[in-house]
Coordinates of C-alpha atoms in Angstrom, one line a residue:
X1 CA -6.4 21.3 94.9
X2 CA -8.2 23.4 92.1
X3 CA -7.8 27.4 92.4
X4 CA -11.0 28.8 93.1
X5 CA -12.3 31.7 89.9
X6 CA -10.4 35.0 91.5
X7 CA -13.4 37.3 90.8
X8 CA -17.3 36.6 91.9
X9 CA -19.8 38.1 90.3
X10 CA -20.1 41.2 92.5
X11 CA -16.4 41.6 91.8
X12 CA -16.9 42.1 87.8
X13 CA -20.4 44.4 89.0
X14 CA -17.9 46.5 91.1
X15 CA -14.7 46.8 88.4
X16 CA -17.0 47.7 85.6
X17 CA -18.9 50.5 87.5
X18 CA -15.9 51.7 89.1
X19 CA -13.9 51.7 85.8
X20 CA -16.9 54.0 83.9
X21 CA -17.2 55.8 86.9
X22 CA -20.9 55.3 87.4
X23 CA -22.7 55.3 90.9
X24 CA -25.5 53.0 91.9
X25 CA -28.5 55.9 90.8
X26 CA -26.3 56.0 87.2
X27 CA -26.6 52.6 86.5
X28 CA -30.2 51.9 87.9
X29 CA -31.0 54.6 85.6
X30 CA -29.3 52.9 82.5
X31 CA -30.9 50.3 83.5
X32 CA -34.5 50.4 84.4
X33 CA -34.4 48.6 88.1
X34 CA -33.8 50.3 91.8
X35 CA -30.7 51.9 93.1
X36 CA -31.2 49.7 95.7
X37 CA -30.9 46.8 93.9
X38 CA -27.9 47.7 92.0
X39 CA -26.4 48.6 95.1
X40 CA -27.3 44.6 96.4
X41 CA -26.0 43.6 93.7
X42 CA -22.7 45.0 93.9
X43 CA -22.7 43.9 97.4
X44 CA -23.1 40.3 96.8
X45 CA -26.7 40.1 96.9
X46 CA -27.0 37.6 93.6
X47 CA -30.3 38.3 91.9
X48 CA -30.5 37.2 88.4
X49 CA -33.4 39.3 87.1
X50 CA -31.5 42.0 88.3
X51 CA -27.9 41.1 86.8
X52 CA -29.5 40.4 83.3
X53 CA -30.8 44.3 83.2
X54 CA -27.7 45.4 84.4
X55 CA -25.0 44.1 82.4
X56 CA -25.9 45.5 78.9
X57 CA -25.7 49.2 81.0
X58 CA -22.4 48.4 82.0
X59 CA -21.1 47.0 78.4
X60 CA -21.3 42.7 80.6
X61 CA -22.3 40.0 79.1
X62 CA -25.7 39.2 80.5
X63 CA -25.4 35.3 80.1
X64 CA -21.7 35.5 81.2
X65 CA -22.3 37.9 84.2
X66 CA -25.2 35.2 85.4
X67 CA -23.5 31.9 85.0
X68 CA -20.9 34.1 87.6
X69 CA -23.6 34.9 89.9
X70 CA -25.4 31.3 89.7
X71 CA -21.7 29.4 89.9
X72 CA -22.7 27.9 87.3
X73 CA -19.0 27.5 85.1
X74 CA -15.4 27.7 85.7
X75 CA -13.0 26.4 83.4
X76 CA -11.9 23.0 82.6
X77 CA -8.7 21.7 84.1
X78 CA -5.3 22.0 81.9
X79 CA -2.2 21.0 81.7
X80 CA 0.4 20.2 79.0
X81 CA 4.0 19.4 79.2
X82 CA 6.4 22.2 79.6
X83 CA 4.2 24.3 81.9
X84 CA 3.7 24.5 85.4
X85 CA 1.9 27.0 87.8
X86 CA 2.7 28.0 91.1
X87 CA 0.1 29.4 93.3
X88 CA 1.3 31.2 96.7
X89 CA -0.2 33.2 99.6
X90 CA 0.2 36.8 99.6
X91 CA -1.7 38.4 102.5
X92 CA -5.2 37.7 102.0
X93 CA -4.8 36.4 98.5
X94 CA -3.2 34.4 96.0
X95 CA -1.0 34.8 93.4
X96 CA 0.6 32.6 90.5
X97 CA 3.5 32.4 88.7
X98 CA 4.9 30.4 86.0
X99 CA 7.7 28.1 84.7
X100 CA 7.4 27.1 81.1
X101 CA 10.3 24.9 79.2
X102 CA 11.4 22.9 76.3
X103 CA 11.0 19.7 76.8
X104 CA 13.9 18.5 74.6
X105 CA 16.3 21.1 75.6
X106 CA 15.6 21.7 79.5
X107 CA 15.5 25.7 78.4
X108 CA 13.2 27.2 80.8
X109 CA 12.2 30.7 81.3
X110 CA 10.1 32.2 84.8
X111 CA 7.5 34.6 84.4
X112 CA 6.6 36.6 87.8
X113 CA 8.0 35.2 91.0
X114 CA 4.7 34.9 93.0
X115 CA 5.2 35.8 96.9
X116 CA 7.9 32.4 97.1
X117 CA 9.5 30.7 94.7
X118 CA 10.3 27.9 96.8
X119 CA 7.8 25.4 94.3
X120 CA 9.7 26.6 91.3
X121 CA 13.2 26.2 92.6
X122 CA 12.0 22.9 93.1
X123 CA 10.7 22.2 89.9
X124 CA 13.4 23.3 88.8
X125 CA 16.3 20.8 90.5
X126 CA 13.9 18.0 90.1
X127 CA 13.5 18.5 86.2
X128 CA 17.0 20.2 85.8
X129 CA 16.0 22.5 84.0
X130 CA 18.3 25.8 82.7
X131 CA 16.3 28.9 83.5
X132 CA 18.0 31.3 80.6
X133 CA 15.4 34.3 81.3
X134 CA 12.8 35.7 84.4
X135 CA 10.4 37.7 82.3
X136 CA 8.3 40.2 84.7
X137 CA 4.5 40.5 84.0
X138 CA 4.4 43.7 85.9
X139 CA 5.5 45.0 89.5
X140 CA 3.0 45.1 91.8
X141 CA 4.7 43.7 95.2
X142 CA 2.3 40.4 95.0
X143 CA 4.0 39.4 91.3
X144 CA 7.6 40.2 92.5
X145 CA 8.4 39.5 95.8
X146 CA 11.0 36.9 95.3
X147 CA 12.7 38.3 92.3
X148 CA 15.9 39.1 94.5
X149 CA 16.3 35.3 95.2
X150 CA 14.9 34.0 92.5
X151 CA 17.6 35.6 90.5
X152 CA 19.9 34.7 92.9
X153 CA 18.9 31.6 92.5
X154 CA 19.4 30.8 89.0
X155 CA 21.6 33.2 87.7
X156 CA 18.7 34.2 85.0
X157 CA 18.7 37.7 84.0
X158 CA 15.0 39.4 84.4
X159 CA 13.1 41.8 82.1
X160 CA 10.6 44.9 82.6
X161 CA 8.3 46.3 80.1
X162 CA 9.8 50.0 80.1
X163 CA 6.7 51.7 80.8
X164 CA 7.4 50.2 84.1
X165 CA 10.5 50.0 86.8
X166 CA 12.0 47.2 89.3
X167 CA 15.0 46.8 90.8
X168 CA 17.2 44.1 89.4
X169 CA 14.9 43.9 86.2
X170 CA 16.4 45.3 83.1
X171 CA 13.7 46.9 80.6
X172 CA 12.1 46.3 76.9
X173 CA 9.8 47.9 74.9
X174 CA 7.1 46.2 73.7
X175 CA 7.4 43.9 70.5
X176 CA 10.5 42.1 71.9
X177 CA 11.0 38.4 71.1
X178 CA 12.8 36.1 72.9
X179 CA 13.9 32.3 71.9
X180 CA 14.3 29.4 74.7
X181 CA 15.2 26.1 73.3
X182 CA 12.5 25.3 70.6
X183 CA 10.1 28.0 72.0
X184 CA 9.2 31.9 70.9
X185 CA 8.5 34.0 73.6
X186 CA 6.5 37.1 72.1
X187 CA 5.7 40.5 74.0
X188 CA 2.8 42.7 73.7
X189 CA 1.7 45.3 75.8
X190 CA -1.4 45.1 77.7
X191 CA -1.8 48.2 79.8
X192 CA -4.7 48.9 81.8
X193 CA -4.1 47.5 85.0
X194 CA -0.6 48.7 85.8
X195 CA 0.8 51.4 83.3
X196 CA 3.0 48.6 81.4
X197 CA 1.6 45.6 82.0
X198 CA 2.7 42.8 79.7
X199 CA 1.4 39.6 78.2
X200 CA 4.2 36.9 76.7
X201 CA 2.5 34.5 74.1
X202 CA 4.6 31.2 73.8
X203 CA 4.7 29.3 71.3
X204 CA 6.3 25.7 70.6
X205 CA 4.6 23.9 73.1
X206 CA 1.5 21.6 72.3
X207 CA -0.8 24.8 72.7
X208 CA -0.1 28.6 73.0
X209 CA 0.2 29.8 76.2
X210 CA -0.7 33.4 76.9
X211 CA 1.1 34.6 80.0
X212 CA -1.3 37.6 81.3
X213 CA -0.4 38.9 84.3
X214 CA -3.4 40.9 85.5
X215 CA -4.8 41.7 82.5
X216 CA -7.2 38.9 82.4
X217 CA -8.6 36.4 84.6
X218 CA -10.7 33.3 84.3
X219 CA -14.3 35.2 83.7
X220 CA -12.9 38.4 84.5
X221 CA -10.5 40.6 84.5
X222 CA -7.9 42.7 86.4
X223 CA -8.9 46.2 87.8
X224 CA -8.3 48.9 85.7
X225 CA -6.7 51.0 88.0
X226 CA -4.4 53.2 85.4
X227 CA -7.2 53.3 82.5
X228 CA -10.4 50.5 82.6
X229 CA -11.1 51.9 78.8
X230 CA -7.2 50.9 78.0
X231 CA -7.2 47.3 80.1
X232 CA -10.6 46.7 78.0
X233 CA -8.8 47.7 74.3
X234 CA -5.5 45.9 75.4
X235 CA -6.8 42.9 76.1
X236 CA -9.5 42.5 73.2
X237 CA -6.8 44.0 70.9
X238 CA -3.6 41.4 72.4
X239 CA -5.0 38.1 74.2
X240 CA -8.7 38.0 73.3
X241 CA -8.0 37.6 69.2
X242 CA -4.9 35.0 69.8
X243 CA -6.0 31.5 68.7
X244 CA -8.7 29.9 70.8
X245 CA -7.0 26.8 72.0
X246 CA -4.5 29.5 73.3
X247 CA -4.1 28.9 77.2
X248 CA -4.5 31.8 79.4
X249 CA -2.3 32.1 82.6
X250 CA -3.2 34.4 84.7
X251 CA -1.5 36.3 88.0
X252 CA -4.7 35.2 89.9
X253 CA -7.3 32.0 89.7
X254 CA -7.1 29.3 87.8
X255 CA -5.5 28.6 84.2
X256 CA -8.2 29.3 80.9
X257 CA -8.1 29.3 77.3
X258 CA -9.1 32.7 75.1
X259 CA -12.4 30.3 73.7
X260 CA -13.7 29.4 77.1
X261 CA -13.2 33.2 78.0
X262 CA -14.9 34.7 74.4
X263 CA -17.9 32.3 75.8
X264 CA -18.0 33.2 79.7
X265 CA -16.2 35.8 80.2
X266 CA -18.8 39.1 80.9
X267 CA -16.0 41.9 79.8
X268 CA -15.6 39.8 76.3
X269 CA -18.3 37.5 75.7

């Protein structure tokens, strides 16, 4: 079954005001059309004519933010040997983590636990696969719950960006490299969201594969909770400028690549 988009249109309406700080007068003032309509439209009232006027006055692409509203894109299915995703219920959500390997060597490293690991300790037995690392996007609960027995489970030692702190997670600073089988593992920080979030690019696989956390999602983006003007930088500066056949996994939604996103995503396009 195909993961829904994480964020609707009234979603990326309500992160970008929020993030600039702007109430419903602000932006209908920035923008030429009623407070009342803005305030629709961040409600989940979808009206194009309004969107379009809207989205330059909160920095959206206008083309973007409607094929969002109209439902109108999502991206095209992947997958490519040596990655798998695992989506699992967290409350009223869902959240994703990832196994990626070497094919040749059966080298595998985890990224984020999700809220079971169950799927990936699967994966795992079936494929026998050697997990050497559990590399930690950030730690909000959702992301981490089943570090303890993931851990537990395959002896792996797991890692923390250092602007952030877990438990049972031993921390890097940003730039750090790490090799699994025939694969680079590359950090870069892409803070924002949470205060250290971090995105590992992979490389040695058919495509690059962009693990993001929060930072970015499938035609939007994470909520900039710490710093909205930071998130933005971080993730034009670190994900949006890798190659465009670059696959983007996110902590929520479904899998991307960085060209479909420079095209339909309304924080980048």
């Amino acid at each position: 079954m195909a993961i829904p988009l994480e964020d609707k249109f009234n979603d990326i309406v309500g992160k970008a005001m929020r993030g600039q700080q702007l109430s419903d007068s602000q932006v209908a003032q920035k923008s030429g059309v009623d407070a009342d309509a803005v305030q629709g439209l961040r409600s989940g009232d979808w009206n194009e004519s309004v969107a379009r006027k809207v989205a330059p006055a909160l920095g959206l692409g206008a083309d973007a933010l409607a094929a969002s509203g109209n439902e109108s894109w999502a991206p095209r299915p992947i997958a490519i040997e040596g990655l798998a995703q695992f989506n699992t219920p967290y409350e009223d959500m869902t959240v994703n983590s990832y196994l990626v390997w070497d094919p040749a060597s059966a080298d595998a490293v985890a990224f984020d636990t999700g809220a079971d690991c169950t799927g990936m300790l699967e994966l795992i037995a079936e494929k026998k696969l050697r997990v050497k690392f559990i590399l930690l996007t950030h730690t909000h609960g959702d992301h981490i719950f089943d570090l303890d027995r993931l851990k537990s489970k395959t002896s792996a030692p797991a890692f923390v960006g250092d602007r952030e702190s877990v438990e049972g997670a031993e921390p890097f600073a940003s730039g750090r490299t790490w090799t699994v089988g025939s694969l680079q593992i590359e950090s870069r920080l892409t803070w924002g969201h949470s205060k250290g979030g971090i995105t590992y690019v992979v490389r040695g696989l058919a495509h690059p594969v962009a693990i993001v956390g929060d930072a970015v999602f499938a035609g939007s983006m994470g909520g900039g909770g710490i710093s909205y003007a930071d998130a933005l930088r971080t993730n034009r500066a670190e994900i949006i400028t890798l190659p465009d056949d670059t696959i983007v996994a996110p902590g929520h939604g479904p899998l991307t690549t960085v060209g479909e996103e420079k095209k339909h995503n309304p924080f980048f396009s």
